[in-house]
CSV table of C-alpha atoms in Angstrom, one decimal:
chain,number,residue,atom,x,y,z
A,911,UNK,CA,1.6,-119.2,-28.3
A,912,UNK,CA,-0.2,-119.9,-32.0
A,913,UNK,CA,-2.1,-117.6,-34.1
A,914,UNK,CA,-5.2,-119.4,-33.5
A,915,UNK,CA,-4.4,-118.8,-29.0
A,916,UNK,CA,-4.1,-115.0,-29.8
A,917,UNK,CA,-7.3,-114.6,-31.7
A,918,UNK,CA,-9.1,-116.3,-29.5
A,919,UNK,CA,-8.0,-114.2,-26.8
A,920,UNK,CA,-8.0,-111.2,-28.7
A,921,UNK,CA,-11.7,-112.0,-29.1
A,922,UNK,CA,-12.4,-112.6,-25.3
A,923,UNK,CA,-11.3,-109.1,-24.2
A,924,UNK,CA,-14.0,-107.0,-25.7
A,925,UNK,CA,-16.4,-109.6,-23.7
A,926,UNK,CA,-14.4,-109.4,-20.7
A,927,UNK,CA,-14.1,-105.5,-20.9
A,928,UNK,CA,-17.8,-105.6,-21.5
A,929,UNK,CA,-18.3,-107.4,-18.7
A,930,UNK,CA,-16.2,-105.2,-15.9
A,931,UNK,CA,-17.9,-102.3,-17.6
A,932,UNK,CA,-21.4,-103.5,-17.0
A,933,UNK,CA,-20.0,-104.3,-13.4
A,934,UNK,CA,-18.8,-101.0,-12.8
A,935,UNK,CA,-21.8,-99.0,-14.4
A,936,UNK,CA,-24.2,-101.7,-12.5
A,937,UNK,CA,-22.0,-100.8,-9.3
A,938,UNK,CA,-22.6,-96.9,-10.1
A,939,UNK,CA,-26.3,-96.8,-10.1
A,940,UNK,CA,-26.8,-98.9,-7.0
A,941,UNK,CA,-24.3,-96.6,-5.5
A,942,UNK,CA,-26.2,-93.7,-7.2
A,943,UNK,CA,-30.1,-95.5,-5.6
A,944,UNK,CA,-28.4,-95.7,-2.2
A,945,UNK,CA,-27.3,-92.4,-2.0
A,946,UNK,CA,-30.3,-91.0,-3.6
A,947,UNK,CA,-32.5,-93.3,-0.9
A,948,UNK,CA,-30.6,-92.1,1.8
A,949,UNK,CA,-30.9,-88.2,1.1
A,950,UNK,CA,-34.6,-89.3,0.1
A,951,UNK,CA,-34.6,-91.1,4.0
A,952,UNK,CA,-33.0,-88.3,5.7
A,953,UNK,CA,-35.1,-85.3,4.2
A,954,UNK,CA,-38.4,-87.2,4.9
A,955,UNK,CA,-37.1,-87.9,8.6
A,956,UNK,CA,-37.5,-84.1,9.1
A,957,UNK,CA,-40.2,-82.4,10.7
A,958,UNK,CA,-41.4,-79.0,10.4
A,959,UNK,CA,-43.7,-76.1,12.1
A,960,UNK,CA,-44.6,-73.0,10.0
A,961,UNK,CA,-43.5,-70.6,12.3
A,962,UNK,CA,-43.2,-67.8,10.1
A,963,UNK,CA,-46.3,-67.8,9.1
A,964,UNK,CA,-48.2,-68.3,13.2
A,965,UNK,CA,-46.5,-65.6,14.5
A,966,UNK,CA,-46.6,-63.0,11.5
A,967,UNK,CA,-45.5,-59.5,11.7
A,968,UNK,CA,-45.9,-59.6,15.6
A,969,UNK,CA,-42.3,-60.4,16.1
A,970,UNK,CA,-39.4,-58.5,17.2
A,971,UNK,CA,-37.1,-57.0,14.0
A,972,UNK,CA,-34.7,-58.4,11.8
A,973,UNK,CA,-31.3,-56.8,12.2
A,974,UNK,CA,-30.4,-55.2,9.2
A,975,UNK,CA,-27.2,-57.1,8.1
A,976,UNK,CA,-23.9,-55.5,7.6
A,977,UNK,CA,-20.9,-56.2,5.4
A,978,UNK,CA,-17.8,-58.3,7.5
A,979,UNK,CA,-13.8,-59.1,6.7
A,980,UNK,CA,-14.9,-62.6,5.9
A,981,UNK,CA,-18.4,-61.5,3.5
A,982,UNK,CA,-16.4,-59.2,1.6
A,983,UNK,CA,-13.0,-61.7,1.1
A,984,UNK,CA,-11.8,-62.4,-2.3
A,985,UNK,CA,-14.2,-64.5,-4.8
A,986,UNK,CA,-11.8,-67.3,-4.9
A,987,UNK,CA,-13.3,-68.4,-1.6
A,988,UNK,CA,-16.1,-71.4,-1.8
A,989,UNK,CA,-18.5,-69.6,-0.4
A,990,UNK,CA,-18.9,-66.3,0.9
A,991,UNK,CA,-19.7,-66.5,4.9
A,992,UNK,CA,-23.2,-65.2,5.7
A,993,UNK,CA,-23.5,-61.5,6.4
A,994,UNK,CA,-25.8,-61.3,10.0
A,995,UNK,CA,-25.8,-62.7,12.9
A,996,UNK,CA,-28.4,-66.2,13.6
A,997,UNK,CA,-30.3,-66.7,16.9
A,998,UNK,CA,-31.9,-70.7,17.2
A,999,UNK,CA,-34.2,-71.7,19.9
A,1000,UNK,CA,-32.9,-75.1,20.6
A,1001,UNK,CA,-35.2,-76.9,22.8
A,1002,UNK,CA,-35.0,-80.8,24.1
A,1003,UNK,CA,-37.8,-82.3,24.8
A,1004,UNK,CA,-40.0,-85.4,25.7
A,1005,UNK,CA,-42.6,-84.4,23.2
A,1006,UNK,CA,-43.1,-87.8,21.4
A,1007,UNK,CA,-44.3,-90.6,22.6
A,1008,UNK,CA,-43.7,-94.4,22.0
A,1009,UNK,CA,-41.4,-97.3,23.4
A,1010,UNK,CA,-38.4,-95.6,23.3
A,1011,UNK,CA,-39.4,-92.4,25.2
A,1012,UNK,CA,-41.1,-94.1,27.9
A,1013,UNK,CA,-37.8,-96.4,28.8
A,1014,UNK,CA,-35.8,-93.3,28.7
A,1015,UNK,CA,-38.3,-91.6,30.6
A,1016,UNK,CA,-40.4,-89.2,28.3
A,1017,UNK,CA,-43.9,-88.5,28.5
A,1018,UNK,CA,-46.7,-88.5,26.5
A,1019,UNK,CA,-47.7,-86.4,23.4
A,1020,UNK,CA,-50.7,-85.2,25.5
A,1021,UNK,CA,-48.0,-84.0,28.2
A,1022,UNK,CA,-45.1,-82.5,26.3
A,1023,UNK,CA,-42.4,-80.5,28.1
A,1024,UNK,CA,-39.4,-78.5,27.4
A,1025,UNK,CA,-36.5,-79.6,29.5
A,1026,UNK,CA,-33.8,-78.0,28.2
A,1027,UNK,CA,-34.1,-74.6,26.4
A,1028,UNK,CA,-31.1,-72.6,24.8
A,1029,UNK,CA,-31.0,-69.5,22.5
A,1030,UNK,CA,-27.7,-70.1,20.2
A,1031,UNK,CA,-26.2,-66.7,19.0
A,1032,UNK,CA,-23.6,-67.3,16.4
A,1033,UNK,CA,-21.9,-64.2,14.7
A,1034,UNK,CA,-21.6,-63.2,11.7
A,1035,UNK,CA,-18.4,-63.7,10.3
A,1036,UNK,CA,-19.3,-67.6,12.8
A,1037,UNK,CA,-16.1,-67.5,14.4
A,1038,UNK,CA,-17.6,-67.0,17.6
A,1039,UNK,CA,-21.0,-68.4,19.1
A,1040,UNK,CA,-22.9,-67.8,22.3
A,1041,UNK,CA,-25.2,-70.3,24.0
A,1042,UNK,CA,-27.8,-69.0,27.0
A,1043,UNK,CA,-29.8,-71.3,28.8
A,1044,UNK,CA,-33.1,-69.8,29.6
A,1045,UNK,CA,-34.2,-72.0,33.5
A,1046,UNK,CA,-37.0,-74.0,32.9
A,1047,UNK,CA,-38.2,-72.7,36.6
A,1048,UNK,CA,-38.1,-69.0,35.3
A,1049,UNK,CA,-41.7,-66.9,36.1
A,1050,UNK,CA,-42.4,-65.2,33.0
A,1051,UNK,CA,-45.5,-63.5,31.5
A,1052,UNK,CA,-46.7,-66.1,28.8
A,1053,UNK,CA,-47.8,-64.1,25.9
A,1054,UNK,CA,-51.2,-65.2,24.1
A,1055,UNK,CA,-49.8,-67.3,20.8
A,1056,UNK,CA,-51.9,-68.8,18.5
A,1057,UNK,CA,-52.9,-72.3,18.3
A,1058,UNK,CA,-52.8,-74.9,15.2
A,1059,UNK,CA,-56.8,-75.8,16.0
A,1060,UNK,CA,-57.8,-71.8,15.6
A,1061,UNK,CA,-57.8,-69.6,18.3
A,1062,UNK,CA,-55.4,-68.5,21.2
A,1063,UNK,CA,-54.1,-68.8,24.2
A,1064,UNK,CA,-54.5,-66.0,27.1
A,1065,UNK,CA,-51.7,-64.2,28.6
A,1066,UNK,CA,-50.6,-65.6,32.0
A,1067,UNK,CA,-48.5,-63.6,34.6
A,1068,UNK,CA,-45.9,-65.7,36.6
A,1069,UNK,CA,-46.0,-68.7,34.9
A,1070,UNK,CA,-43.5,-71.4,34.7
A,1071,UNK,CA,-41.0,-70.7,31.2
A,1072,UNK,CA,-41.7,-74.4,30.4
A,1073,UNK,CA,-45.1,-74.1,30.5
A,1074,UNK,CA,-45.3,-72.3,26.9
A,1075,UNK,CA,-44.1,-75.3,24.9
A,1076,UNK,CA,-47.3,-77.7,27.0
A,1077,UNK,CA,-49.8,-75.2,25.8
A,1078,UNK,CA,-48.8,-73.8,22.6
A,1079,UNK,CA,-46.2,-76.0,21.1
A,1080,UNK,CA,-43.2,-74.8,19.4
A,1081,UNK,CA,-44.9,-71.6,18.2
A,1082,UNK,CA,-45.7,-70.1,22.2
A,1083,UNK,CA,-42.4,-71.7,22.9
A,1084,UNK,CA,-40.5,-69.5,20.2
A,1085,UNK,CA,-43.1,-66.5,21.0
A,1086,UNK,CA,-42.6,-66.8,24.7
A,1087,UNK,CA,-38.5,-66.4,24.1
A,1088,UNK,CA,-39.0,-63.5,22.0
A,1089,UNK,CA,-41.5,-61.4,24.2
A,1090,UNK,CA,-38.9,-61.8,27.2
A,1091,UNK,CA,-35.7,-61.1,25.2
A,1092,UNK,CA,-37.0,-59.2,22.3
A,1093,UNK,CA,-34.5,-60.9,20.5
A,1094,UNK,CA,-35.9,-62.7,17.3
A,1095,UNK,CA,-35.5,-66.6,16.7
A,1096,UNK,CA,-34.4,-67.1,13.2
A,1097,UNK,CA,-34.5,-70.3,13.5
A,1098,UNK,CA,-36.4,-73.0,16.0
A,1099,UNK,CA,-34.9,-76.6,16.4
A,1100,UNK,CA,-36.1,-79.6,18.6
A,1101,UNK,CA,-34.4,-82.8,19.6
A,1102,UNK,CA,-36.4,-85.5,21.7
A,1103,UNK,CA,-35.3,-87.7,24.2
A,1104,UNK,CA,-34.8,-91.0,22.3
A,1105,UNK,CA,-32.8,-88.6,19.5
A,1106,UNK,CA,-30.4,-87.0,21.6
A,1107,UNK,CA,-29.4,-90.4,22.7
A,1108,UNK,CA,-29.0,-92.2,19.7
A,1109,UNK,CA,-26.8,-89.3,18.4
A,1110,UNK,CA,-24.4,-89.4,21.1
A,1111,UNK,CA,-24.4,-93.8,20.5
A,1112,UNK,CA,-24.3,-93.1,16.8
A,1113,UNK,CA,-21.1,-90.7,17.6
A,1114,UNK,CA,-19.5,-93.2,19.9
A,1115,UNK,CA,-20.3,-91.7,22.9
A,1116,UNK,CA,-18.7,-88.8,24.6
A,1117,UNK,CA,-16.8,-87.8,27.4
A,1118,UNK,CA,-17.7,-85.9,30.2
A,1119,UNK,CA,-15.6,-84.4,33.3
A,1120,UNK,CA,-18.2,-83.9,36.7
A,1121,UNK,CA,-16.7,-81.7,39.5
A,1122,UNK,CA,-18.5,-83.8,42.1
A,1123,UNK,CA,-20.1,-87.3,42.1
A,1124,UNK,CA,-24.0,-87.7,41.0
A,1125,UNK,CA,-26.6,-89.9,43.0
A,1126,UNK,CA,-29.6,-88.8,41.3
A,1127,UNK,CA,-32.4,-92.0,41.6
A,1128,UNK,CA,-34.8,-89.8,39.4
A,1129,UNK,CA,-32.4,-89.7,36.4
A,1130,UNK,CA,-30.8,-92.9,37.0
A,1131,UNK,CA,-27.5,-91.3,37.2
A,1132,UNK,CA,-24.7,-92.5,39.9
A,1133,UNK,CA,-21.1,-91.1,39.0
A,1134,UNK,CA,-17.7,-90.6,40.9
A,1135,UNK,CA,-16.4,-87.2,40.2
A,1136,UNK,CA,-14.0,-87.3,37.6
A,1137,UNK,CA,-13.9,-87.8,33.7
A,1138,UNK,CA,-16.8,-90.6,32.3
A,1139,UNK,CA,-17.2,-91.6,28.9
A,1140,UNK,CA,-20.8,-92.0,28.8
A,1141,UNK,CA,-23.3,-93.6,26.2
A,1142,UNK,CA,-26.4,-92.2,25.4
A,1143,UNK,CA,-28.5,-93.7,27.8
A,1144,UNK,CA,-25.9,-91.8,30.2
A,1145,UNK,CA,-25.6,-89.1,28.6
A,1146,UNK,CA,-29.3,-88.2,28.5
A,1147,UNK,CA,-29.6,-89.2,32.1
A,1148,UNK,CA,-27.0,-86.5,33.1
A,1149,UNK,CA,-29.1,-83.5,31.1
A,1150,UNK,CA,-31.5,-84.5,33.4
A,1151,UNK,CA,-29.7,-84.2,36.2
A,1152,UNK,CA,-31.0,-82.3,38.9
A,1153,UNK,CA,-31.3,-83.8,42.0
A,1154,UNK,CA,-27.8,-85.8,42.9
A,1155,UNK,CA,-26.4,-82.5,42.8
A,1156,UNK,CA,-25.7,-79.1,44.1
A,1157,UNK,CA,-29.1,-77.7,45.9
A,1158,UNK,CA,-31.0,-80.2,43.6
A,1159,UNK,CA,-32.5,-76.5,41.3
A,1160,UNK,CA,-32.5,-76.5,37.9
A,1161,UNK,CA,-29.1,-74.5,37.7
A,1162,UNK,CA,-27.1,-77.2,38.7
A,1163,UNK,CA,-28.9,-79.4,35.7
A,1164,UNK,CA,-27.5,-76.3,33.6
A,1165,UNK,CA,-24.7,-76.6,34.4
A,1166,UNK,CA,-24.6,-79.9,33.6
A,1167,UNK,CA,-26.4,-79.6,30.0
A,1168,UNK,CA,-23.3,-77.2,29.4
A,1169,UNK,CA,-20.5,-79.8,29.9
A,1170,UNK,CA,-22.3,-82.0,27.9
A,1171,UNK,CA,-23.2,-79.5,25.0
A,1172,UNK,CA,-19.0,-78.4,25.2
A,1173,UNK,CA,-18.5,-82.3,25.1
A,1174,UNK,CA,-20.9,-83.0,22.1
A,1175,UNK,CA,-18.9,-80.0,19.8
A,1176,UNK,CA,-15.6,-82.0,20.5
A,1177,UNK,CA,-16.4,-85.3,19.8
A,1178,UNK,CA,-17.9,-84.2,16.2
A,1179,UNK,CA,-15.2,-82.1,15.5
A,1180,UNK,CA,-13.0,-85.9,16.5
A,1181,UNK,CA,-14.8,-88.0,15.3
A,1182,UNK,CA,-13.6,-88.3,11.4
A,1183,UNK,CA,-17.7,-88.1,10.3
A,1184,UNK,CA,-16.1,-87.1,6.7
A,1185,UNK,CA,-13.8,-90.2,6.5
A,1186,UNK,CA,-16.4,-92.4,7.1
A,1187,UNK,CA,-19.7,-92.8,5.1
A,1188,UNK,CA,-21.3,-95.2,7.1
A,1189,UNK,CA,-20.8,-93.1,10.8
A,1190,UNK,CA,-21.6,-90.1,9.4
A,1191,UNK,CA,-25.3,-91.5,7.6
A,1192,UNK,CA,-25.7,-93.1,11.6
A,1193,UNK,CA,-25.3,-89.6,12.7
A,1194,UNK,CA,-27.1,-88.1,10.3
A,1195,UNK,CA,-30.0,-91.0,10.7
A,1196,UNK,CA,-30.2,-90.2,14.4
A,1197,UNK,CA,-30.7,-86.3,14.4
A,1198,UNK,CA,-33.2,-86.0,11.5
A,1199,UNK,CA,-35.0,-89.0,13.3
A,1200,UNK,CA,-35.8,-86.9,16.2
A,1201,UNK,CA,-35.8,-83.5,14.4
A,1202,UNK,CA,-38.4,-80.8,14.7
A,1203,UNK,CA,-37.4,-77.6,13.1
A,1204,UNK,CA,-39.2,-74.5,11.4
A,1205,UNK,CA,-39.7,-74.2,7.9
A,1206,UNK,CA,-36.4,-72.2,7.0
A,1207,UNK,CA,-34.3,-75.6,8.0
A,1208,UNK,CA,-36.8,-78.1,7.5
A,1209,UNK,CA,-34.6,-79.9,4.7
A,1210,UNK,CA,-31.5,-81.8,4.3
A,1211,UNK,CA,-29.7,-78.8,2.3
A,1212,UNK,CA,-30.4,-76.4,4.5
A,1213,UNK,CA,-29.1,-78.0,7.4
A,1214,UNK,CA,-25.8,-79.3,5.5
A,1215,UNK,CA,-25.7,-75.4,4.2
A,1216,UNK,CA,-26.1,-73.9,8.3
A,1217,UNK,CA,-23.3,-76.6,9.2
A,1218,UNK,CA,-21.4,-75.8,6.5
A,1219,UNK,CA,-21.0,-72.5,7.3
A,1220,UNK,CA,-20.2,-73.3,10.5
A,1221,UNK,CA,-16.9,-75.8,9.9
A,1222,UNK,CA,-14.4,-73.1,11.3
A,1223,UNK,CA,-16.0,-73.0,14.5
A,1224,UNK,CA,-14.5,-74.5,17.3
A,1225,UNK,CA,-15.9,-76.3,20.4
A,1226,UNK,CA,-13.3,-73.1,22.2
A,1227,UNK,CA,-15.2,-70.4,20.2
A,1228,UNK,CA,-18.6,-71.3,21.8
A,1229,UNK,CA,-19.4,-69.5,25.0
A,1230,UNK,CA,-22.0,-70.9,27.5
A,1231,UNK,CA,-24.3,-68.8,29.6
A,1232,UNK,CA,-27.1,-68.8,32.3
A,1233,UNK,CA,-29.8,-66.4,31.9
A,1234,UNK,CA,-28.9,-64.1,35.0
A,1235,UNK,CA,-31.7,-65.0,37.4
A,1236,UNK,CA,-32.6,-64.4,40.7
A,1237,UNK,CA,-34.8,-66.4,43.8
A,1238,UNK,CA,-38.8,-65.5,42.9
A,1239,UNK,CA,-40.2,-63.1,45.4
A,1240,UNK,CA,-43.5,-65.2,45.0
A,1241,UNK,CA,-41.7,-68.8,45.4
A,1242,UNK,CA,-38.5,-69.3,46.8
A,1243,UNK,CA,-38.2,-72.7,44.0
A,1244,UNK,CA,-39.2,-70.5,41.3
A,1245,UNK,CA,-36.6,-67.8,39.7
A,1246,UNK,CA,-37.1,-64.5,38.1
A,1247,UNK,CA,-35.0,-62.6,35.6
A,1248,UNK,CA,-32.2,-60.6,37.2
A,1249,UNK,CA,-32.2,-56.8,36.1
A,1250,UNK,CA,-30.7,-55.8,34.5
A,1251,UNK,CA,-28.1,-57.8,33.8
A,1252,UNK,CA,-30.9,-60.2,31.7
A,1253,UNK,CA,-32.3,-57.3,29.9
A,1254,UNK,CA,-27.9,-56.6,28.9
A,1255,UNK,CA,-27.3,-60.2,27.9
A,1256,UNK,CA,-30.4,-60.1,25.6
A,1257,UNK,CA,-29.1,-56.6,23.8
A,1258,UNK,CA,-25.7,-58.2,23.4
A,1259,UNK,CA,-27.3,-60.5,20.8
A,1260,UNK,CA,-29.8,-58.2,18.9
């Protein structure tokens, strides 16, 4: 190799080091945009109700929080674990309309309904967690709750549980819980139909085990007893299961709901969201996209810092319940709280 070969290359490395730099750097902010679109896309997907502020002092207390093993561990940890316990309304629902409600089979926006209703306890140190499911069929005094256009509702004796979330919206819903369990909901989340099945698509389905087999025309549903690895389409048709099986009440769509809510905790706990980018934005994508919550989650860092402090807890740590009910005196396909059994589950979670 001459003199005059080695300058010449000499002088082409500075270009061609320029140029991978500018690459790299060029590579860097696109990468830097996407992610800061995509937090951008996911915060804005979020909806929120002031909750807080409806309901005001009204409300039953706060517990006062106390100091646990995990709260008070040495300062080398991450994070220090929160130091009360967290109760969340969860509620599914056909609230919105459009295309993709309708062909899964959700109403209108005039017509809203909560179909699925669970109050989520998780401890304190959140090792453990508790979920009850509060029958959509349950007679209950509706308390008056305030509406978003001024006024209020009046109290109505023996009406349907469901009924609060048609008239008052996620506030009477979240009141409505509290004035039977006088258990305060720190928290309120809603998922609608279309949402609930693109997160079980965008998770790659999941997979269910039915003790019996399902021919329910209403929901669509027709399974064999035995273990089905279902889609979303399928998936939502078996929380809305309720005919094909057992006496055709609401219990056995509980029942159901549970399977799939044990099912759900397994397949993210399996499903490597952390090892890959693009699965876990589809996730991601699909719940804020069919998210209502209050105002203390109503952004992407307060949900990544609820789930956060949820990573040790296990799809076996979570306990699901049935509010203990009883046939209504009034209307033998209506039910009633059980006492006081209700009144006992309710206290175990103040």
């Amino acid at each position: 190799m001459t003199g005059d070969d080695e300058d010449r290359r000499a002088g082409r490395r500075p270009r061609i080091l320029k140029a991978v730099g500018l690459t790299l750097a060029g590579a860097l902010v696109a990468g830097c945009a996407a992610a800061g679109w995509a937090y951008w896309h996911l915060n804005s997907n979020i909806k929120s109700v002031d909750i807080n502020s409806a309901l005001g002092d009204d409300r039953p207390a706060k517990p006062t929080p106390t100091p646990t093993a995990s709260a008070s561990a040495s300062a080398s940890q991450e994070a220090p674990l929160p130091t009360e316990a967290v109760n969340i309304l969860v509620l599914g629902s056909d609230s919105r309309s459009g295309e993709e409600n309708e062909a899964l089979g959700g109403g209108s926006s005039a017509g809203a309904r909560s179909d699925t209703a669970m109050v989520v306890h998780i401890d304190a140190g959140r090792t453990t967690a508790t979920v009850v499911s509060i029958p959509r069929d349950t007679l209950v005094t509706r308390p008056s709750c305030p509406l978003e256009s001024g006024g209020a509702t009046a109290v109505a004796y023996g009406s349907m549980f469901n009924s609060a979330y048609a008239v008052g919206g996620p506030v009477c819903a979240v009141k409505t819980v509290e004035s039977i369990t006088n258990v305060r909901m720190d928290h309120y989340i809603e998922i609608d139909f279309s949402g609930f099945a693109k997160l079980v698509n965008a998770l790659g389905g999941v997979t269910v085990t039915t003790d019996e087999d399902i021919d329910d025309d209403d929901s669509h549903l027709h399974l064999k007893a035995g273990t089905h690895h279902l889609d979303g389409k399928q998936a939502l048709a078996l929380a809305r299961t309720r005919h094909g099986i057992g006496d055709g009440s609401d219990l056995g769509r509980i029942g159901l709901q549970q399977k799939l809510v044990k099912a759900l905790l397994e397949q993210i706990s399996s499903a490597g969201l952390l090892t890959s980018p693009a699965k876990l934005y589809s996730v991601a994508d699909a719940v804020t996209g069919s998210l209502t919550t209050d105002t203390g989650l109503d952004s992407l860092s307060e949900l990544t810092s609820l789930g956060e402090s949820l990573k040790g807890l296990a799809a076996d740590d979570v306990k699901t319940v049935t509010m203990p009910v009883v046939t209504a005196p009034s209307n033998p396909n209506r039910v009633v709280a059980k006492e006081p059994a209700a009144s006992e589950l309710w206290e175990s979670l103040r």
